[in-house]
Amino acid sequence: MFPRLALCSRLQSRSWQSTVRGLSQTKFPHSHGRTLVHRSEFRHARRIVVKLGSAVVTRGDEGGLALGRLASIVEQVAVLQNQGREMMIVTSGAVAFGKQRLRHEILLSQSVRQALHTGHNQLKEMAIPVLEARACAAAGQSGLMALYEAMFTQYSTCTAQILVTNLDFHDEQKRRNLSSTLHELLRMNIVPIINTNDAVIPPPVPNSDLQGVNVISIKDNDSLAARLAVEMKADLLIALSDVEGLYDSPPGTDNAKLIDIFYPGDQQSITYGSKSRVGMGGMEAKVKAALWALQGGTSVVIANGTHPKVTGHVITDIVDGKKVGTFFSEVKPAGPTVEQQTEMARNGGRVLASLLPEERGEIICRLAELLTERKEDILNANKRDMELARASGSLSLQLLNRLSLSTSKLNSLAIGLRQIAVSSRDSVGRVLRRTRVANNLELEQVTVPIGVLLVIFESRPDCLPQVSALAIASGNALLLKGGKEAAHTNKILHQLTQEALSIHGIQDAIQLVSTREEVEDLCRLNKLIDLIIPRGSSELVREIQNAAKGIPVLGHSEGICHVYIDSEASIDKAIGIVKDSKCDYPSACNAMETLLIHRDLLRTPMFDQIIDMLRVEEVKIHAGPKFASYLTFSPSEVKSLRTEYGDLECCIEVVDSMQDAVDHIHKYGSSHTDAIVTENKDTAELFLQQLDSACVFWNASTRFADGYRFGLGAEVGISTARIHARGPVGLEGLLTTKWVLRGEGHTVADFSEQGSMKYLHENIPVPHRNFS
């Protein structure tokens, strides 16, 4: 039997702990026996083993423990434990902790002896003897456990220490004892902390390493964690090391790629590197242990537990299903991974960019034809999505309208695509500037694609052919992530896009992400994606802007659009523009959210007619502070003047002048689209000049802020950014430039004081390409 275990002193709360443990059965229903197929299922994992490698627990100088890192790991484990999960830790660190303590003791002892021998305290060079690992483990184990207990105490979490050896698993009686002890600890809501008993550990059993489910030699904590996870029927094993996960070749070598999902049949494709700086087992040992655990029914993730930016949430991120580290899975999906899709898109995009403009236009025109030829198939798929959306009740009326397609919408799409096809004739490779730097040295600035675009859109299947056409016209590779509510419609529209691309054999250039990848996971592909474009709600845009890791995001955070009615406005124009701006499509980002009215218009027929029109259109009115002060019985006062309603609601506020309106918009607007209604040209021009928004209109509805209405054919979105593209982003916004220099052996040394050449920097006329 095992000796009595040292437990923390809060066992009197067992009744509460039992309640938590009972709740966990229903909150985390996964039962052992079937490994988890997808990362999203990690949220349901009930029993989790966390393995902390030596490189995770110890400092980089190997002089002791990494206390800050260890504290963040303890916090994450405690959080998951307090959610009702059953957490176990397999830890290293006793040897490192003991080495630090013994070194200190030896130095102290030597300094005392030397002081007695020489009669003074002056220390000479003292050689530290080589410390034997078993002795270090014996000296460090108690201190390591005391540290864990102190840290977990801060989260009202009890811990227990268990030391094991290889023989404890091969002796049937001891193995049953160990299992019984661990189950009892978990039942009492205690976190077992397990380590190999390095002070007495025997050599591995010969010829029995990783030979099957029932036999595994405990060589290191990787194999210990695997054996323990299977023995305890854990749902998930998280093995933290000092690398991001499993690479197809040693990390740091050229073209080494992190593997997102690893399957047992992929072992031949891996080239392993050296072992960890302090651990006993390298990545090969970790992979063997992980596959052994997977064979025994436990899912495994190997991830980095030392990175300072992610250590504080790496464990909870994994359990939340985020794409962290390498996931070992027995089930290989039929299609490519999103990383593979992005690589395929990049390669296809480079071929697309090399096509003649006429060839890219031909692809877009074919897609336009397919939208009308196959409209019945498209509408049937859309009907299925609409029926599922209505049955689920998860979409608002506005989102249902966005999801819906019709014959007229498809016809409009086809017209817009043909406009893009025409404009694509003068896009990629267009010379913007030519300079004669010196004799026979000429420089050109030419347009080129940005690279790989990721477009994420909600409930808008018509977005797919629009964005696809713009990507084709600009020679960009494209990765599309649509909302699941439009899955059937998106699927057929993507199939038609690939059919159009196939006329030049580049179907891979546009990929539809239909796997269960989360948006945040896609935003981490900073080495594969060059620009992210969100199409959807302001919440979606903000989510993507926050999640993007080193990838530029082209989008607007909010669409707080204003219409200002000047004192010299036409009554008919004012009513028509306000009605169209607010009521034509209230959920659009270019819909009016705040109506600014000149003070002189209050209690005039124009004001009354505007209010009556809004009431007839069933627009809910909120009063701004100044407007409310003029009224005895006013509508509900607005909570914030910076609100995007996205519905038949708007705020009305009073301003004293055109300048007051501009100041209000600068303070509360989102730099999207704002309009003035006035018959005074001078007032209008001042408004247009002074207002710093992406789109500024005079006597026109804010709803004109749209790529199709601007004659761009379509848009990939509206940008309120101030770098690169701004406003509706069409074909031009998806291009960047490169510089091409043609010389005849020129060198910079030729232009030095002693050189024979001089800079000319003469502008050369740019030839116009004729596409008639």
mmCIF file of N, CA and C in Angstrom, residues 4-111:
data_model
loop_
_atom_site.group_PDB
_atom_site.id
_atom_site.type_symbol
_atom_site.label_atom_id
_atom_site.label_comp_id
_atom_site.label_asym_id
_atom_site.label_seq_id
_atom_site.Cartn_x
_atom_site.Cartn_y
_atom_site.Cartn_z
ATOM 1 N N ARG A 4 0.765 7.139 3.791
ATOM 2 C CA ARG A 4 -0.209 8.206 3.986
ATOM 3 C C ARG A 4 0.261 9.461 3.249
ATOM 4 N N LEU A 5 -0.653 10.145 2.539
ATOM 5 C CA LEU A 5 -0.308 11.305 1.738
ATOM 6 C C LEU A 5 -0.462 12.582 2.538
ATOM 7 N N ALA A 6 0.380 13.568 2.214
ATOM 8 C CA ALA A 6 0.285 14.874 2.863
ATOM 9 C C ALA A 6 -0.746 15.701 2.123
ATOM 10 N N LEU A 7 -1.856 16.016 2.787
ATOM 11 C CA LEU A 7 -2.924 16.795 2.172
ATOM 12 C C LEU A 7 -3.006 18.162 2.817
ATOM 13 N N CYS A 8 -3.575 19.130 2.082
ATOM 14 C CA CYS A 8 -3.789 20.425 2.690
ATOM 15 C C CYS A 8 -4.969 20.332 3.646
ATOM 16 N N SER A 9 -5.173 21.373 4.429
ATOM 17 C CA SER A 9 -6.007 21.260 5.625
ATOM 18 C C SER A 9 -7.443 21.717 5.441
ATOM 19 N N ARG A 10 -7.951 21.777 4.195
ATOM 20 C CA ARG A 10 -9.298 22.305 4.026
ATOM 21 C C ARG A 10 -10.296 21.209 3.676
ATOM 22 N N LEU A 11 -10.087 20.022 4.209
ATOM 23 C CA LEU A 11 -10.962 18.904 3.885
ATOM 24 C C LEU A 11 -12.340 19.045 4.521
ATOM 25 N N GLN A 12 -12.491 20.009 5.429
ATOM 26 C CA GLN A 12 -13.793 20.147 6.075
ATOM 27 C C GLN A 12 -14.860 20.618 5.079
ATOM 28 N N SER A 13 -14.432 21.081 3.911
ATOM 29 C CA SER A 13 -15.412 21.551 2.928
ATOM 30 C C SER A 13 -15.782 20.468 1.935
ATOM 31 N N ARG A 14 -15.694 19.213 2.362
ATOM 32 C CA ARG A 14 -15.949 18.107 1.442
ATOM 33 C C ARG A 14 -17.363 18.121 0.863
ATOM 34 N N SER A 15 -18.333 18.534 1.664
ATOM 35 C CA SER A 15 -19.705 18.516 1.161
ATOM 36 C C SER A 15 -19.856 19.445 -0.039
ATOM 37 N N TRP A 16 -19.239 20.641 0.064
ATOM 38 C CA TRP A 16 -19.280 21.568 -1.065
ATOM 39 C C TRP A 16 -18.513 21.003 -2.252
ATOM 40 N N GLN A 17 -17.360 20.401 -1.964
ATOM 41 C CA GLN A 17 -16.550 19.837 -3.043
ATOM 42 C C GLN A 17 -17.289 18.704 -3.723
ATOM 43 N N SER A 18 -18.008 17.895 -2.956
ATOM 44 C CA SER A 18 -18.768 16.801 -3.544
ATOM 45 C C SER A 18 -19.865 17.339 -4.459
ATOM 46 N N THR A 19 -20.440 18.475 -4.052
ATOM 47 C CA THR A 19 -21.459 19.091 -4.889
ATOM 48 C C THR A 19 -20.869 19.522 -6.222
ATOM 49 N N VAL A 20 -19.687 20.167 -6.157
ATOM 50 C CA VAL A 20 -19.004 20.585 -7.375
ATOM 51 C C VAL A 20 -18.695 19.388 -8.250
ATOM 52 N N ARG A 21 -18.191 18.318 -7.619
ATOM 53 C CA ARG A 21 -17.846 17.122 -8.378
ATOM 54 C C ARG A 21 -19.087 16.509 -9.028
ATOM 55 N N GLY A 22 -20.209 16.568 -8.334
ATOM 56 C CA GLY A 22 -21.437 16.043 -8.920
ATOM 57 C C GLY A 22 -21.881 16.860 -10.117
ATOM 58 N N LEU A 23 -21.730 18.192 -10.010
ATOM 59 C CA LEU A 23 -22.111 19.047 -11.122
ATOM 60 C C LEU A 23 -21.246 18.799 -12.341
ATOM 61 N N SER A 24 -19.972 18.471 -12.121
ATOM 62 C CA SER A 24 -19.059 18.281 -13.232
ATOM 63 C C SER A 24 -19.488 17.135 -14.129
ATOM 64 N N GLN A 25 -20.198 16.176 -13.573
ATOM 65 C CA GLN A 25 -20.632 15.040 -14.365
ATOM 66 C C GLN A 25 -21.570 15.503 -15.490
ATOM 67 N N THR A 26 -22.380 16.515 -15.206
ATOM 68 C CA THR A 26 -23.316 16.986 -16.220
ATOM 69 C C THR A 26 -22.729 18.132 -17.038
ATOM 70 N N LYS A 27 -21.856 18.922 -16.453
ATOM 71 C CA LYS A 27 -21.299 20.065 -17.168
ATOM 72 C C LYS A 27 -20.274 19.628 -18.199
ATOM 73 N N PHE A 28 -19.499 18.593 -17.898
ATOM 74 C CA PHE A 28 -18.468 18.089 -18.790
ATOM 75 C C PHE A 28 -18.753 16.608 -19.047
ATOM 76 N N PRO A 29 -19.640 16.324 -19.988
ATOM 77 C CA PRO A 29 -20.181 14.971 -20.103
ATOM 78 C C PRO A 29 -19.286 13.982 -20.817
ATOM 79 N N HIS A 30 -18.133 14.410 -21.352
ATOM 80 C CA HIS A 30 -17.355 13.468 -22.145
ATOM 81 C C HIS A 30 -16.925 12.265 -21.323
ATOM 82 N N SER A 31 -17.136 11.098 -21.868
ATOM 83 C CA SER A 31 -16.739 9.861 -21.193
ATOM 84 C C SER A 31 -15.572 9.233 -21.929
ATOM 85 N N HIS A 32 -14.640 8.672 -21.177
ATOM 86 C CA HIS A 32 -13.437 8.111 -21.756
ATOM 87 C C HIS A 32 -13.771 6.895 -22.617
ATOM 88 N N GLY A 33 -12.965 6.670 -23.626
ATOM 89 C CA GLY A 33 -13.146 5.532 -24.511
ATOM 90 C C GLY A 33 -13.138 5.968 -25.957
ATOM 91 N N ARG A 34 -13.625 7.189 -26.242
ATOM 92 C CA ARG A 34 -13.583 7.755 -27.589
ATOM 93 C C ARG A 34 -12.748 9.024 -27.541
ATOM 94 N N THR A 35 -11.650 9.054 -28.272
ATOM 95 C CA THR A 35 -10.815 10.243 -28.253
ATOM 96 C C THR A 35 -11.564 11.407 -28.902
ATOM 97 N N LEU A 36 -11.180 12.595 -28.516
ATOM 98 C CA LEU A 36 -11.829 13.800 -29.022
ATOM 99 C C LEU A 36 -11.424 14.017 -30.475
ATOM 100 N N VAL A 37 -12.398 14.329 -31.303
ATOM 101 C CA VAL A 37 -12.156 14.421 -32.742
ATOM 102 C C VAL A 37 -11.719 15.821 -33.148
ATOM 103 N N HIS A 38 -12.259 16.839 -32.494
ATOM 104 C CA HIS A 38 -11.956 18.220 -32.865
ATOM 105 C C HIS A 38 -11.646 19.025 -31.619
ATOM 106 N N ARG A 39 -10.861 20.072 -31.799
ATOM 107 C CA ARG A 39 -10.452 20.903 -30.663
ATOM 108 C C ARG A 39 -11.643 21.482 -29.909
ATOM 109 N N SER A 40 -12.719 21.787 -30.603
ATOM 110 C CA SER A 40 -13.882 22.370 -29.929
ATOM 111 C C SER A 40 -14.443 21.441 -28.870
ATOM 112 N N GLU A 41 -14.174 20.143 -28.979
ATOM 113 C CA GLU A 41 -14.669 19.182 -28.000
ATOM 114 C C GLU A 41 -13.894 19.226 -26.687
ATOM 115 N N PHE A 42 -12.743 19.915 -26.685
ATOM 116 C CA PHE A 42 -11.958 20.017 -25.443
ATOM 117 C C PHE A 42 -12.756 20.694 -24.338
ATOM 118 N N ARG A 43 -13.723 21.536 -24.724
ATOM 119 C CA ARG A 43 -14.534 22.229 -23.721
ATOM 120 C C ARG A 43 -15.313 21.234 -22.859
ATOM 121 N N HIS A 44 -15.530 20.045 -23.388
ATOM 122 C CA HIS A 44 -16.308 19.041 -22.666
ATOM 123 C C HIS A 44 -15.421 18.057 -21.906
ATOM 124 N N ALA A 45 -14.097 18.250 -21.983
ATOM 125 C CA ALA A 45 -13.193 17.331 -21.279
ATOM 126 C C ALA A 45 -13.377 17.474 -19.770
ATOM 127 N N ARG A 46 -13.594 16.364 -19.092
ATOM 128 C CA ARG A 46 -13.837 16.396 -17.652
ATOM 129 C C ARG A 46 -12.567 16.101 -16.864
ATOM 130 N N ARG A 47 -11.771 15.133 -17.300
ATOM 131 C CA ARG A 47 -10.556 14.751 -16.575
ATOM 132 C C ARG A 47 -9.346 15.100 -17.436
ATOM 133 N N ILE A 48 -8.474 15.948 -16.906
ATOM 134 C CA ILE A 48 -7.358 16.493 -17.691
ATOM 135 C C ILE A 48 -6.053 16.300 -16.928
ATOM 136 N N VAL A 49 -5.044 15.813 -17.634
ATOM 137 C CA VAL A 49 -3.692 15.709 -17.088
ATOM 138 C C VAL A 49 -2.830 16.789 -17.735
ATOM 139 N N VAL A 50 -2.139 17.583 -16.915
ATOM 140 C CA VAL A 50 -1.225 18.610 -17.406
ATOM 141 C C VAL A 50 0.194 18.182 -17.064
ATOM 142 N N LYS A 51 1.007 17.993 -18.085
ATOM 143 C CA LYS A 51 2.398 17.585 -17.876
ATOM 144 C C LYS A 51 3.308 18.793 -18.071
ATOM 145 N N LEU A 52 4.112 19.086 -17.045
ATOM 146 C CA LEU A 52 5.034 20.221 -17.085
ATOM 147 C C LEU A 52 6.446 19.696 -17.270
ATOM 148 N N GLY A 53 7.027 19.978 -18.438
ATOM 149 C CA GLY A 53 8.384 19.520 -18.707
ATOM 150 C C GLY A 53 9.415 20.292 -17.910
ATOM 151 N N SER A 54 10.624 19.764 -17.872
ATOM 152 C CA SER A 54 11.711 20.401 -17.119
ATOM 153 C C SER A 54 11.970 21.814 -17.603
ATOM 154 N N ALA A 55 11.922 22.026 -18.927
ATOM 155 C CA ALA A 55 12.183 23.359 -19.474
ATOM 156 C C ALA A 55 11.093 24.353 -19.098
ATOM 157 N N VAL A 56 9.902 23.858 -18.783
ATOM 158 C CA VAL A 56 8.802 24.734 -18.379
ATOM 159 C C VAL A 56 8.961 25.158 -16.930
ATOM 160 N N VAL A 57 9.349 24.216 -16.090
ATOM 161 C CA VAL A 57 9.410 24.455 -14.649
ATOM 162 C C VAL A 57 10.664 25.218 -14.251
ATOM 163 N N THR A 58 11.758 25.019 -14.989
ATOM 164 C CA THR A 58 13.036 25.620 -14.583
ATOM 165 C C THR A 58 13.329 26.891 -15.365
ATOM 166 N N ARG A 59 14.201 27.712 -14.784
ATOM 167 C CA ARG A 59 14.643 28.942 -15.443
ATOM 168 C C ARG A 59 15.595 28.626 -16.589
ATOM 169 N N GLY A 60 15.762 29.612 -17.447
ATOM 170 C CA GLY A 60 16.652 29.429 -18.580
ATOM 171 C C GLY A 60 18.086 29.183 -18.185
ATOM 172 N N ASP A 61 18.522 29.743 -17.020
ATOM 173 C CA ASP A 61 19.898 29.531 -16.568
ATOM 174 C C ASP A 61 20.049 28.233 -15.780
ATOM 175 N N GLU A 62 18.959 27.473 -15.655
ATOM 176 C CA GLU A 62 18.953 26.187 -14.966
ATOM 177 C C GLU A 62 19.348 26.319 -13.493
ATOM 178 N N GLY A 63 19.250 27.521 -12.957
ATOM 179 C CA GLY A 63 19.652 27.739 -11.581
ATOM 180 C C GLY A 63 18.522 27.641 -10.580
ATOM 181 N N GLY A 64 17.336 27.266 -11.018
ATOM 182 C CA GLY A 64 16.213 27.169 -10.100
ATOM 183 C C GLY A 64 14.911 27.149 -10.860
ATOM 184 N N LEU A 65 13.810 27.363 -10.158
ATOM 185 C CA LEU A 65 12.495 27.282 -10.766
ATOM 186 C C LEU A 65 12.052 28.615 -11.367
ATOM 187 N N ALA A 66 11.264 28.538 -12.434
ATOM 188 C CA ALA A 66 10.686 29.723 -13.065
ATOM 189 C C ALA A 66 9.395 30.060 -12.319
ATOM 190 N N LEU A 67 9.504 30.843 -11.252
ATOM 191 C CA LEU A 67 8.378 31.036 -10.338
ATOM 192 C C LEU A 67 7.194 31.740 -10.991
ATOM 193 N N GLY A 68 7.449 32.777 -11.772
ATOM 194 C CA GLY A 68 6.342 33.494 -12.408
ATOM 195 C C GLY A 68 5.584 32.611 -13.378
ATOM 196 N N ARG A 69 6.321 31.849 -14.167
ATOM 197 C CA ARG A 69 5.694 30.942 -15.125
ATOM 198 C C ARG A 69 4.881 29.877 -14.399
ATOM 199 N N LEU A 70 5.450 29.348 -13.332
ATOM 200 C CA LEU A 70 4.778 28.299 -12.571
ATOM 201 C C LEU A 70 3.502 28.847 -11.923
ATOM 202 N N ALA A 71 3.564 30.081 -11.456
ATOM 203 C CA ALA A 71 2.389 30.678 -10.812
ATOM 204 C C ALA A 71 1.234 30.826 -11.798
ATOM 205 N N SER A 72 1.528 31.224 -13.050
ATOM 206 C CA SER A 72 0.459 31.382 -14.036
ATOM 207 C C SER A 72 -0.137 30.030 -14.410
ATOM 208 N N ILE A 73 0.692 28.995 -14.458
ATOM 209 C CA ILE A 73 0.187 27.653 -14.756
ATOM 210 C C ILE A 73 -0.708 27.164 -13.630
ATOM 211 N N VAL A 74 -0.287 27.389 -12.392
ATOM 212 C CA VAL A 74 -1.095 27.004 -11.233
ATOM 213 C C VAL A 74 -2.449 27.711 -11.280
ATOM 214 N N GLU A 75 -2.452 28.982 -11.629
ATOM 215 C CA GLU A 75 -3.709 29.727 -11.689
ATOM 216 C C GLU A 75 -4.655 29.111 -12.711
ATOM 217 N N GLN A 76 -4.140 28.754 -13.884
ATOM 218 C CA GLN A 76 -4.988 28.159 -14.919
ATOM 219 C C GLN A 76 -5.553 26.811 -14.477
ATOM 220 N N VAL A 77 -4.713 25.980 -13.867
ATOM 221 C CA VAL A 77 -5.178 24.678 -13.388
ATOM 222 C C VAL A 77 -6.258 24.867 -12.324
ATOM 223 N N ALA A 78 -6.041 25.831 -11.421
ATOM 224 C CA ALA A 78 -7.024 26.090 -10.363
ATOM 225 C C ALA A 78 -8.345 26.583 -10.940
ATOM 226 N N VAL A 79 -8.276 27.420 -11.956
ATOM 227 C CA VAL A 79 -9.505 27.919 -12.591
ATOM 228 C C VAL A 79 -10.295 26.759 -13.189
ATOM 229 N N LEU A 80 -9.616 25.877 -13.899
ATOM 230 C CA LEU A 80 -10.295 24.729 -14.501
ATOM 231 C C LEU A 80 -10.824 23.788 -13.428
ATOM 232 N N GLN A 81 -10.042 23.605 -12.351
ATOM 233 C CA GLN A 81 -10.496 22.754 -11.240
ATOM 234 C C GLN A 81 -11.759 23.326 -10.609
ATOM 235 N N ASN A 82 -11.792 24.625 -10.428
ATOM 236 C CA ASN A 82 -12.950 25.257 -9.794
ATOM 237 C C ASN A 82 -14.159 25.320 -10.716
ATOM 238 N N GLN A 83 -13.960 25.034 -12.003
ATOM 239 C CA GLN A 83 -15.091 24.908 -12.920
ATOM 240 C C GLN A 83 -15.789 23.559 -12.755
ATOM 241 N N GLY A 84 -15.155 22.657 -12.017
ATOM 242 C CA GLY A 84 -15.730 21.333 -11.818
ATOM 243 C C GLY A 84 -15.010 20.234 -12.565
ATOM 244 N N ARG A 85 -13.873 20.539 -13.171
ATOM 245 C CA ARG A 85 -13.100 19.512 -13.864
ATOM 246 C C ARG A 85 -12.194 18.780 -12.872
ATOM 247 N N GLU A 86 -11.678 17.649 -13.286
ATOM 248 C CA GLU A 86 -10.742 16.881 -12.477
ATOM 249 C C GLU A 86 -9.352 17.057 -13.072
ATOM 250 N N MET A 87 -8.516 17.803 -12.374
ATOM 251 C CA MET A 87 -7.193 18.169 -12.882
ATOM 252 C C MET A 87 -6.101 17.372 -12.167
ATOM 253 N N MET A 88 -5.120 16.924 -12.936
ATOM 254 C CA MET A 88 -3.933 16.264 -12.400
ATOM 255 C C MET A 88 -2.695 16.882 -13.038
ATOM 256 N N ILE A 89 -1.632 16.993 -12.258
ATOM 257 C CA ILE A 89 -0.384 17.567 -12.756
ATOM 258 C C ILE A 89 0.718 16.525 -12.664
ATOM 259 N N VAL A 90 1.432 16.347 -13.765
ATOM 260 C CA VAL A 90 2.679 15.571 -13.757
ATOM 261 C C VAL A 90 3.796 16.582 -13.930
ATOM 262 N N THR A 91 4.655 16.686 -12.934
ATOM 263 C CA THR A 91 5.624 17.780 -12.914
ATOM 264 C C THR A 91 7.066 17.291 -12.895
ATOM 265 N N SER A 92 7.919 18.075 -13.490
ATOM 266 C CA SER A 92 9.362 17.952 -13.328
ATOM 267 C C SER A 92 9.793 19.057 -12.370
ATOM 268 N N GLY A 93 11.076 19.188 -12.154
ATOM 269 C CA GLY A 93 11.596 20.315 -11.373
ATOM 270 C C GLY A 93 12.271 19.969 -10.075
ATOM 271 N N ALA A 94 12.090 18.731 -9.564
ATOM 272 C CA ALA A 94 12.715 18.396 -8.283
ATOM 273 C C ALA A 94 14.227 18.438 -8.380
ATOM 274 N N VAL A 95 14.777 17.935 -9.473
ATOM 275 C CA VAL A 95 16.231 17.924 -9.630
ATOM 276 C C VAL A 95 16.766 19.346 -9.705
ATOM 277 N N ALA A 96 16.106 20.200 -10.495
ATOM 278 C CA ALA A 96 16.573 21.585 -10.640
ATOM 279 C C ALA A 96 16.487 22.331 -9.314
ATOM 280 N N PHE A 97 15.371 22.142 -8.591
ATOM 281 C CA PHE A 97 15.197 22.811 -7.310
ATOM 282 C C PHE A 97 16.245 22.308 -6.313
ATOM 283 N N GLY A 98 16.455 20.989 -6.310
ATOM 284 C CA GLY A 98 17.459 20.419 -5.406
ATOM 285 C C GLY A 98 18.859 20.869 -5.750
ATOM 286 N N LYS A 99 19.167 20.978 -7.011
ATOM 287 C CA LYS A 99 20.486 21.432 -7.438
ATOM 288 C C LYS A 99 20.752 22.839 -6.932
ATOM 289 N N GLN A 100 19.737 23.690 -7.029
ATOM 290 C CA GLN A 100 19.886 25.062 -6.532
ATOM 291 C C GLN A 100 20.151 25.066 -5.026
ATOM 292 N N ARG A 101 19.391 24.264 -4.272
ATOM 293 C CA ARG A 101 19.553 24.224 -2.816
ATOM 294 C C ARG A 101 20.912 23.651 -2.429
ATOM 295 N N LEU A 102 21.321 22.558 -3.080
ATOM 296 C CA LEU A 102 22.597 21.920 -2.714
ATOM 297 C C LEU A 102 23.781 22.797 -3.076
ATOM 298 N N ARG A 103 23.701 23.482 -4.205
ATOM 299 C CA ARG A 103 24.781 24.394 -4.565
ATOM 300 C C ARG A 103 24.942 25.482 -3.499
ATOM 301 N N HIS A 104 23.818 26.000 -3.062
ATOM 302 C CA HIS A 104 23.860 27.043 -2.033
ATOM 303 C C HIS A 104 24.477 26.505 -0.736
ATOM 304 N N GLU A 105 24.051 25.301 -0.346
ATOM 305 C CA GLU A 105 24.578 24.713 0.892
ATOM 306 C C GLU A 105 26.068 24.430 0.778
ATOM 307 N N ILE A 106 26.521 23.927 -0.362
ATOM 308 C CA ILE A 106 27.940 23.614 -0.550
ATOM 309 C C ILE A 106 28.786 24.882 -0.509
ATOM 310 N N LEU A 107 28.301 25.932 -1.196
ATOM 311 C CA LEU A 107 29.034 27.198 -1.170
ATOM 312 C C LEU A 107 29.133 27.746 0.249
ATOM 313 N N LEU A 108 28.007 27.679 0.989
ATOM 314 C CA LEU A 108 28.000 28.173 2.357
ATOM 315 C C LEU A 108 28.961 27.365 3.219
ATOM 316 N N SER A 109 28.933 26.047 3.076
ATOM 317 C CA SER A 109 29.808 25.178 3.872
ATOM 318 C C SER A 109 31.267 25.428 3.545
ATOM 319 N N GLN A 110 31.590 25.558 2.271
ATOM 320 C CA GLN A 110 32.983 25.787 1.883
ATOM 321 C C GLN A 110 33.490 27.135 2.375
ATOM 322 N N SER A 111 32.626 28.130 2.326
ATOM 323 C CA SER A 111 33.063 29.461 2.760
ATOM 324 C C SER A 111 33.348 29.468 4.263
#
